Coordinates of C-alpha atoms and ligand atoms in Angstrom, one line a residue:
X1 CA -46.1 -59.0 -128.1
X2 CA -42.4 -59.4 -128.2
X3 CA -40.8 -62.7 -127.8
X4 CA -38.2 -64.5 -125.7
X5 CA -35.5 -66.5 -127.4
X6 CA -33.8 -68.7 -125.0
X7 CA -29.9 -67.8 -125.9
X8 CA -29.2 -65.7 -128.8
X9 CA -25.6 -64.6 -130.1
X10 CA -24.4 -60.9 -129.4
X11 CA -22.4 -59.3 -132.0
X12 CA -21.7 -55.7 -133.0
X13 CA -19.9 -52.9 -134.9
X14 CA -16.6 -54.5 -133.7
X15 CA -16.7 -57.4 -135.1
X16 CA -18.3 -56.2 -138.1
X17 CA -15.0 -53.6 -138.3
X18 CA -13.0 -56.8 -137.3
X19 CA -13.6 -58.9 -140.4
X20 CA -13.9 -56.6 -142.5
X21 CA -10.2 -55.8 -142.0
X22 CA -9.6 -59.3 -142.5
X23 CA -11.4 -59.1 -146.4
X24 CA -9.4 -55.9 -146.9
X25 CA -6.2 -58.1 -146.8
X26 CA -7.6 -61.2 -148.8
X27 CA -6.2 -64.0 -147.0
X28 CA -9.4 -65.3 -145.8
X29 CA -7.8 -69.2 -144.2
X30 CA -6.3 -70.0 -141.4
X31 CA -3.1 -67.2 -141.1
X32 CA -1.7 -64.5 -139.2
X33 CA -5.2 -63.3 -136.7
X34 CA -6.1 -67.6 -136.3
X35 CA -2.5 -66.7 -135.4
X36 CA -3.4 -64.1 -132.8
X37 CA -6.5 -65.1 -131.2
X38 CA -4.6 -68.1 -130.3
X39 CA -2.0 -66.5 -128.7
X40 CA -4.8 -64.6 -127.0
X41 CA -6.6 -67.5 -126.1
X42 CA -3.0 -69.2 -124.5
X43 CA -2.1 -65.6 -122.6
X44 CA -6.2 -65.5 -121.2
X45 CA -6.5 -69.5 -120.3
X46 CA -2.8 -69.4 -118.6
X47 CA -1.9 -73.0 -120.8
X48 CA 1.0 -73.5 -122.9
X49 CA -0.7 -74.9 -126.3
X50 CA -4.1 -73.9 -128.0
X51 CA -4.8 -75.2 -131.8
X52 CA -7.9 -73.2 -132.2
X53 CA -10.1 -75.4 -134.9
X54 CA -13.1 -74.5 -137.0
X55 CA -15.7 -76.5 -134.0
X56 CA -16.5 -77.6 -130.8
X57 CA -16.8 -80.9 -132.3
X58 CA -13.7 -81.1 -134.3
X59 CA -11.5 -80.2 -131.1
X60 CA -12.8 -82.8 -128.7
X61 CA -12.7 -84.9 -132.0
X62 CA -8.7 -84.6 -133.0
X63 CA -8.2 -84.5 -128.8
X64 CA -9.0 -87.9 -128.9
X65 CA -7.9 -89.0 -132.2
X66 CA -4.3 -87.7 -131.1
X67 CA -4.5 -90.6 -127.7
X68 CA -4.2 -93.1 -130.3
X69 CA -8.1 -95.1 -129.3
X70 CA -8.3 -98.3 -130.9
X71 CA -11.2 -100.0 -131.9
X72 CA -13.2 -100.9 -129.5
X73 CA -11.3 -99.1 -126.3
X74 CA -13.9 -97.1 -124.4
X75 CA -14.3 -93.6 -123.1
X76 CA -16.9 -92.8 -120.2
X77 CA -18.9 -89.3 -120.7
X78 CA -22.2 -88.6 -119.5
X79 CA -25.3 -90.0 -121.8
X80 CA -27.0 -85.9 -120.1
X81 CA -25.0 -84.2 -122.9
X82 CA -24.8 -82.2 -126.6
X83 CA -24.3 -85.5 -128.7
X84 CA -21.3 -84.2 -130.6
X85 CA -20.0 -85.7 -127.2
X86 CA -20.7 -89.1 -128.3
X87 CA -20.1 -88.8 -131.8
X88 CA -16.7 -87.3 -131.2
X89 CA -15.8 -90.7 -129.1
X90 CA -17.5 -92.6 -132.2
X91 CA -15.3 -91.3 -134.9
X92 CA -12.2 -92.3 -133.6
X93 CA -14.2 -95.6 -133.7
X94 CA -13.5 -96.3 -130.0
X95 CA -16.5 -96.7 -127.6
X96 CA -19.4 -94.1 -125.8
X97 CA -19.5 -95.8 -122.7
X98 CA -22.5 -93.2 -120.9
X99 CA -22.7 -92.7 -117.5
X100 CA -25.0 -90.9 -114.4
X101 CA -24.6 -87.3 -113.9
X102 CA -25.3 -85.4 -110.4
X103 CA -29.2 -84.7 -110.1
X104 CA -28.0 -80.9 -108.8
X105 CA -25.7 -80.3 -111.2
X106 CA -26.1 -82.4 -114.3
X107 CA -22.5 -83.1 -114.2
X108 CA -21.0 -86.4 -114.7
X109 CA -21.1 -89.0 -111.6
X110 CA -17.6 -89.5 -110.9
X111 CA -18.7 -92.7 -108.6
X112 CA -21.3 -94.3 -111.5
X113 CA -18.2 -93.6 -113.5
X114 CA -16.2 -95.5 -111.8
X115 CA -17.6 -98.7 -111.7
X116 CA -18.5 -99.1 -115.6
X117 CA -14.5 -98.9 -115.9
X118 CA -13.4 -102.0 -118.1
X119 CA -9.3 -103.2 -119.3
X120 CA -11.4 -101.5 -122.4
X121 CA -11.5 -97.6 -120.7
X122 CA -9.2 -95.4 -122.0
X123 CA -10.0 -91.9 -121.4
X124 CA -12.7 -90.0 -119.5
X125 CA -14.9 -87.3 -120.9
X126 CA -16.7 -84.7 -118.2
X127 CA -19.2 -82.2 -119.5
X128 CA -18.9 -78.7 -117.3
X129 CA -22.8 -78.4 -118.2
X130 CA -24.1 -75.4 -118.3
X131 CA -20.7 -73.7 -117.6
X132 CA -20.1 -75.5 -114.4
X133 CA -16.6 -77.6 -113.8
X134 CA -17.7 -79.6 -111.1
X135 CA -15.7 -82.5 -108.6
X136 CA -12.9 -82.2 -111.1
X137 CA -10.7 -83.0 -108.5
X138 CA -12.8 -86.4 -107.8
X139 CA -12.3 -87.0 -112.3
X140 CA -8.8 -85.9 -111.9
X141 CA -7.9 -88.3 -108.8
X142 CA -10.2 -91.3 -110.8
X143 CA -8.2 -91.2 -113.8
X144 CA -4.8 -90.8 -112.5
X145 CA -6.1 -93.6 -109.9
X146 CA -6.9 -96.5 -112.9
X147 CA -4.9 -94.8 -115.4
X148 CA -6.8 -93.0 -117.8
X149 CA -6.9 -89.1 -119.7
X150 CA -8.7 -87.0 -119.2
X151 CA -10.8 -85.1 -122.2
X152 CA -12.9 -82.0 -121.1
X153 CA -15.8 -81.7 -122.8
X154 CA -16.0 -77.5 -121.7
X155 CA -18.0 -76.6 -125.3
X156 CA -20.4 -74.9 -121.9
X157 CA -17.6 -73.4 -120.1
X158 CA -15.0 -71.1 -121.1
X159 CA -14.3 -68.4 -118.7
X160 CA -14.9 -70.8 -116.2
X161 CA -12.9 -71.6 -113.6
X162 CA -12.8 -74.6 -111.1
X163 CA -11.5 -74.1 -106.8
X164 CA -9.4 -70.7 -108.7
X165 CA -7.7 -72.8 -111.7
X166 CA -9.0 -72.0 -115.4
X167 CA -10.4 -74.2 -116.7
X168 CA -8.3 -75.0 -120.5
X169 CA -5.6 -75.7 -117.4
X170 CA -6.8 -78.5 -115.5
X171 CA -6.5 -81.9 -117.1
X172 CA -4.5 -83.7 -119.9
X173 CA -6.8 -82.0 -122.8
X174 CA -9.8 -79.5 -122.8
X175 CA -11.7 -78.6 -125.9
X176 CA -14.4 -75.3 -126.3
X177 CA -17.0 -74.3 -128.5
X178 CA -17.0 -70.6 -129.9
X179 CA -20.0 -71.9 -131.8
X180 CA -22.9 -69.1 -132.0
X181 CA -24.8 -69.2 -128.6
X182 CA -21.9 -69.8 -126.8
X183 CA -20.4 -67.7 -124.1
X184 CA -18.4 -66.0 -126.9
X185 CA -17.9 -66.5 -130.3
X186 CA -16.2 -67.4 -133.6
X187 CA -19.3 -67.3 -135.7
X188 CA -18.3 -70.9 -135.5
X189 CA -15.4 -71.9 -134.4
X190 CA -13.7 -74.2 -131.3
X191 CA -10.8 -74.4 -129.8
X192 CA -7.8 -77.3 -128.3
X193 CA -6.2 -76.1 -124.7
X194 CA -3.2 -78.9 -123.2
X195 CA -0.8 -78.6 -121.4
X196 CA 0.9 -81.5 -123.4
X197 CA 3.8 -80.5 -125.3
X198 CA 3.9 -84.2 -127.0
X199 CA -0.2 -84.4 -127.3
X200 CA 0.0 -80.5 -128.8
X201 CA 2.3 -82.4 -131.1
X202 CA 0.2 -84.4 -132.0
X203 CA -3.3 -83.0 -132.5
X204 CA -1.7 -80.3 -134.4
X205 CA -0.4 -81.9 -137.9
X206 CA -4.7 -83.9 -136.8
X207 CA -5.5 -80.0 -137.7
X208 CA -4.9 -79.5 -141.4
X209 CA -4.9 -82.8 -143.1
X210 CA -1.4 -84.9 -141.5
X211 CA 0.7 -81.4 -142.3
X212 CA 3.6 -80.6 -140.9
X213 CA 3.5 -77.4 -141.9
X214 CA -0.1 -75.6 -143.1
X215 CA -0.2 -73.1 -145.6
X216 CA 0.6 -69.6 -144.2
X217 CA 3.6 -71.1 -142.5
X218 CA 4.6 -72.0 -145.8
X219 CA 3.4 -69.0 -147.6
X220 CA 5.1 -66.6 -144.8
X221 CA 8.3 -67.7 -145.5
X222 CA 9.1 -71.8 -145.1
X223 CA 9.4 -73.0 -148.3
X224 CA 9.0 -76.2 -149.9
X225 CA 5.6 -78.7 -149.9
X226 CA 4.6 -79.2 -146.5
X227 CA 5.5 -83.7 -145.5
X228 CA 1.9 -85.6 -144.7
X229 CA 2.9 -87.6 -141.9
X230 CA -0.5 -89.3 -139.7
X231 CA -3.9 -89.5 -141.1
X232 CA -5.7 -85.6 -141.0
X233 CA -8.8 -83.7 -141.1
X234 CA -9.4 -79.8 -142.3
X235 CA -10.8 -78.7 -139.7
X236 CA -8.5 -75.1 -139.1
X237 CA -9.5 -71.5 -138.2
X238 CA -10.6 -69.3 -141.0
X239 CA -8.6 -65.9 -140.0
X240 CA -12.6 -64.6 -141.1
X241 CA -13.8 -66.2 -137.6
X242 CA -10.8 -65.4 -136.0
X243 CA -11.1 -62.5 -136.5
X244 CA -14.6 -62.2 -134.3
X245 CA -13.5 -64.4 -131.1
X246 CA -10.3 -62.0 -131.1
X247 CA -12.7 -59.1 -130.1
X248 CA -16.1 -61.0 -128.3
X249 CA -12.3 -61.6 -126.4
X250 CA -12.2 -58.6 -125.6
X251 CA -15.3 -58.3 -123.9
X252 CA -15.7 -61.8 -122.8
X253 CA -15.9 -60.1 -118.7
X254 CA -19.1 -58.1 -119.5
X255 CA -20.8 -60.6 -121.0
X256 CA -19.6 -63.0 -117.8
X257 CA -20.5 -60.7 -115.2
X258 CA -24.7 -59.9 -116.8
X259 CA -25.2 -63.6 -117.1
X260 CA -24.1 -63.6 -114.0
X261 CA -25.6 -61.9 -112.2
X262 CA -29.3 -62.7 -114.7
X263 CA -27.6 -66.0 -113.1
X264 CA -28.2 -64.7 -109.6
X265 CA -31.5 -63.2 -109.7
X266 CA -33.6 -66.2 -111.4
X267 CA -32.1 -68.3 -108.3
X268 CA -32.7 -65.5 -105.9
X269 CA -36.8 -65.5 -107.8
X270 CA -37.2 -69.3 -108.0
X271 CA -35.8 -69.6 -104.0
X272 CA -39.2 -70.6 -102.7
X273 CA -40.6 -72.4 -105.9
X274 CA -41.4 -76.0 -104.7
X275 CA -42.0 -77.3 -108.2
X276 CA -39.4 -75.4 -110.2
X277 CA -35.8 -76.0 -108.2
X278 CA -32.2 -74.2 -110.2
X279 CA -29.4 -76.4 -110.8
X280 CA -26.6 -75.4 -108.1
X281 CA -24.6 -71.6 -109.2
X282 CA -20.9 -71.3 -107.7
X283 CA -19.2 -67.6 -108.4
X284 CA -16.4 -69.0 -110.5
X285 CA -18.8 -70.1 -113.6
X286 CA -19.5 -67.9 -116.3
X287 CA -22.8 -69.7 -117.3
X288 CA -23.8 -70.8 -120.5
X289 CA -27.5 -71.6 -119.7
X290 CA -30.1 -71.6 -117.1
X291 CA -31.5 -75.4 -116.2
X292 CA -34.4 -75.7 -113.9
X293 CA -35.8 -78.9 -112.5
X294 CA -39.1 -79.0 -112.7
X295 CA -40.2 -81.6 -110.2
X296 CA -44.2 -81.7 -109.8
X297 CA -44.7 -83.6 -113.4
X298 CA -45.2 -80.1 -115.5
X299 CA -42.2 -79.6 -117.2
X300 CA -44.4 -79.3 -120.3
X301 CA -46.9 -77.6 -119.2
X302 CA -44.3 -75.1 -117.7
X303 CA -43.0 -75.1 -121.4
X304 CA -46.0 -74.6 -123.2
X305 CA -47.6 -72.0 -120.8
X306 CA -44.5 -69.4 -121.4
X307 CA -44.4 -70.6 -125.2
X308 CA -48.2 -69.1 -125.0
X309 CA -46.5 -66.2 -123.3
X310 CA -43.7 -65.6 -126.8
X311 CA -40.6 -67.3 -124.0
X312 CA -38.7 -69.7 -125.3
X313 CA -37.5 -73.0 -123.1
X314 CA -35.8 -76.2 -124.2
X315 CA -35.2 -79.1 -123.6
X316 CA -31.3 -79.3 -123.1
X317 CA -30.3 -82.9 -124.0
X318 CA -32.0 -86.1 -125.1
X319 CA -29.7 -88.5 -122.6
X320 CA -27.3 -90.0 -126.0
X321 CA -28.1 -93.8 -124.9
X322 CA -31.8 -92.8 -125.8
X323 CA -30.5 -92.5 -129.7
X324 CA -31.1 -95.0 -132.3
X325 CA -27.2 -95.2 -132.7
X326 CA -27.1 -96.0 -129.4
X327 CA -29.5 -98.8 -129.3
X328 CA -27.2 -101.9 -129.3
X329 CA -25.8 -100.3 -125.4
X330 CA -28.9 -99.6 -124.0
X331 CA -27.4 -98.7 -120.3
X332 CA -28.8 -98.8 -117.8
X333 CA -29.1 -95.1 -116.7
X334 CA -32.8 -94.6 -114.2
X335 CA -31.2 -91.3 -112.9
X336 CA -30.3 -90.0 -116.3
X337 CA -33.7 -90.9 -117.4
X338 CA -35.8 -89.6 -114.7
X339 CA -33.8 -86.5 -114.9
X340 CA -34.9 -86.1 -118.7
X341 CA -38.4 -85.5 -118.2
X342 CA -37.4 -82.4 -115.6
X343 CA -35.0 -80.7 -117.4
X344 CA -36.0 -77.1 -119.4
X345 CA -33.9 -74.2 -119.8
X346 CA -35.2 -70.7 -120.1
X347 CA -33.9 -67.9 -121.4
X348 CA -30.1 -66.6 -120.6
X349 CA -27.9 -64.4 -123.1
X350 CA -26.2 -61.5 -122.7
X351 CA -29.1 -59.1 -124.2
X352 CA -31.4 -59.8 -122.0
X353 CA -33.0 -56.8 -120.7
X354 CA -34.3 -56.3 -116.9
X355 CA -38.0 -56.1 -118.2
X356 CA -37.0 -59.2 -120.3
X357 CA -35.7 -61.6 -117.4
X358 CA -38.6 -60.0 -115.1
X359 CA -40.6 -61.2 -117.3
X360 CA -39.8 -65.0 -117.3
X361 CA -39.6 -64.5 -113.3
X362 CA -43.3 -63.1 -113.4
X363 CA -44.6 -66.0 -115.7
X364 CA -42.5 -68.7 -114.4
X365 CA -43.9 -67.7 -110.8
X366 CA -47.6 -67.3 -112.0
X367 CA -47.2 -71.3 -113.5
X368 CA -46.4 -71.9 -109.5
X369 CA -48.6 -70.2 -108.3
X370 CA -51.5 -71.6 -109.9
X371 CA -51.2 -74.8 -108.8
X372 CA -49.8 -73.7 -105.5
X373 CA -46.8 -75.4 -104.9
X374 CA -44.1 -73.5 -102.9
X375 CA -41.4 -75.3 -100.5
X376 CA -40.2 -72.9 -97.1
X377 CA -36.4 -74.2 -97.8
X378 CA -34.2 -75.0 -100.9
X379 CA -31.8 -77.7 -99.8
X380 CA -28.9 -78.0 -101.9
X381 CA -26.7 -81.4 -101.3
X382 CA -22.7 -80.2 -100.5
X383 CA -20.1 -80.8 -102.9
X384 CA -17.1 -79.6 -104.7
Ligands
PLP1 C1 -21.4 -80.2 -124.5 C2 -21.0 -80.1 -126.1 N1 -20.0 -80.5 -126.4 C3 -20.0 -80.5 -127.5 C4 -20.5 -79.5 -128.5 C5 -19.4 -79.3 -130.2 O1 -19.6 -77.9 -130.7 P1 -19.9 -77.2 -131.6 O2 -21.0 -76.3 -132.0 O3 -18.6 -76.2 -132.0 O4 -19.2 -78.4 -132.5 C6 -21.7 -79.3 -128.2 C7 -22.6 -77.6 -129.3 O5 -23.2 -77.0 -128.5 C8 -22.0 -79.1 -127.1 O6 -23.3 -78.8 -126.2

């Protein structure tokens, strides 16, 4: 019997041809193709600076590092995120301060974050969970009032918008991931986007070992050894990966349209189910994953019911504050801990066939029907 994964990258002959061209050029590291990828990203996002890197985690790390955080400085973020968000903060010697999320979107609860601000708080990191940028006006206004920098973790949200504005052109600095399952992939990759000239100038040398000029600039005419001006990392993107990203960027719209269609079909099919509640979605989202809340304590039961029918599902994520690494912190996050027991990620990927979608829907509905779970009306809290 065919199995249905949760996520799957979608790469084809076009990406392979682009990689072959890079092989033929004999320049495999960061060079002209990475530059072209950055230029295309700048144009697409409508932002002044894009710095391509090797992973989304590196993007977050150099963005935070460029803010000049000192040991003991604090960065606010939701606990319910991939561990990369918190590890990027830890790598700067700053301290992650974990916050609650809104149950209907699983994005940062801004009022809760505001309560956790201390004199050491320097930045706030909203995570655009599953592709949705939510309450960003509130995040930006809190940051303005309290003098905080905003570092967006947009690993899930490449191509999404917020109130008509492209994600990447909203806050101080935005970080994307192009890992294998993201909205577009480079194989592995990431990018930092910012409109802030000074910040961009601080981020750039951190990408390649603190050097003022990278190997390609020197190769392509600028002579002399590079000056090393700041501590830096080896986070550059290779032309092999950039070539994949460029092709994927050109196909972005078809990916987005199909994934939105799948989300609409799921939302409609689950609207009358009692125990299984979809997250809030907007037409501005490039959906990354599809998450429901199973509210009757039967999440694990649904997961194994699906597994028995060869349908994969997952739990995204273990709240960061529950990880042994952060055992000295143990903040009180009852909403997050309850949500952790409820969340379930269902299959969502571009190549899902209509039959795959119907199979998932039928299984979830059959599970609910078996226990007589129905509700007459779905209510979503109003929000921005
Ligand atoms: C929310 C979030 N932030 C950061 C990252 C890190 O991206 P990468 O895997 O490219 O390092 C991920 C990756 O899954 C993520 O989901």
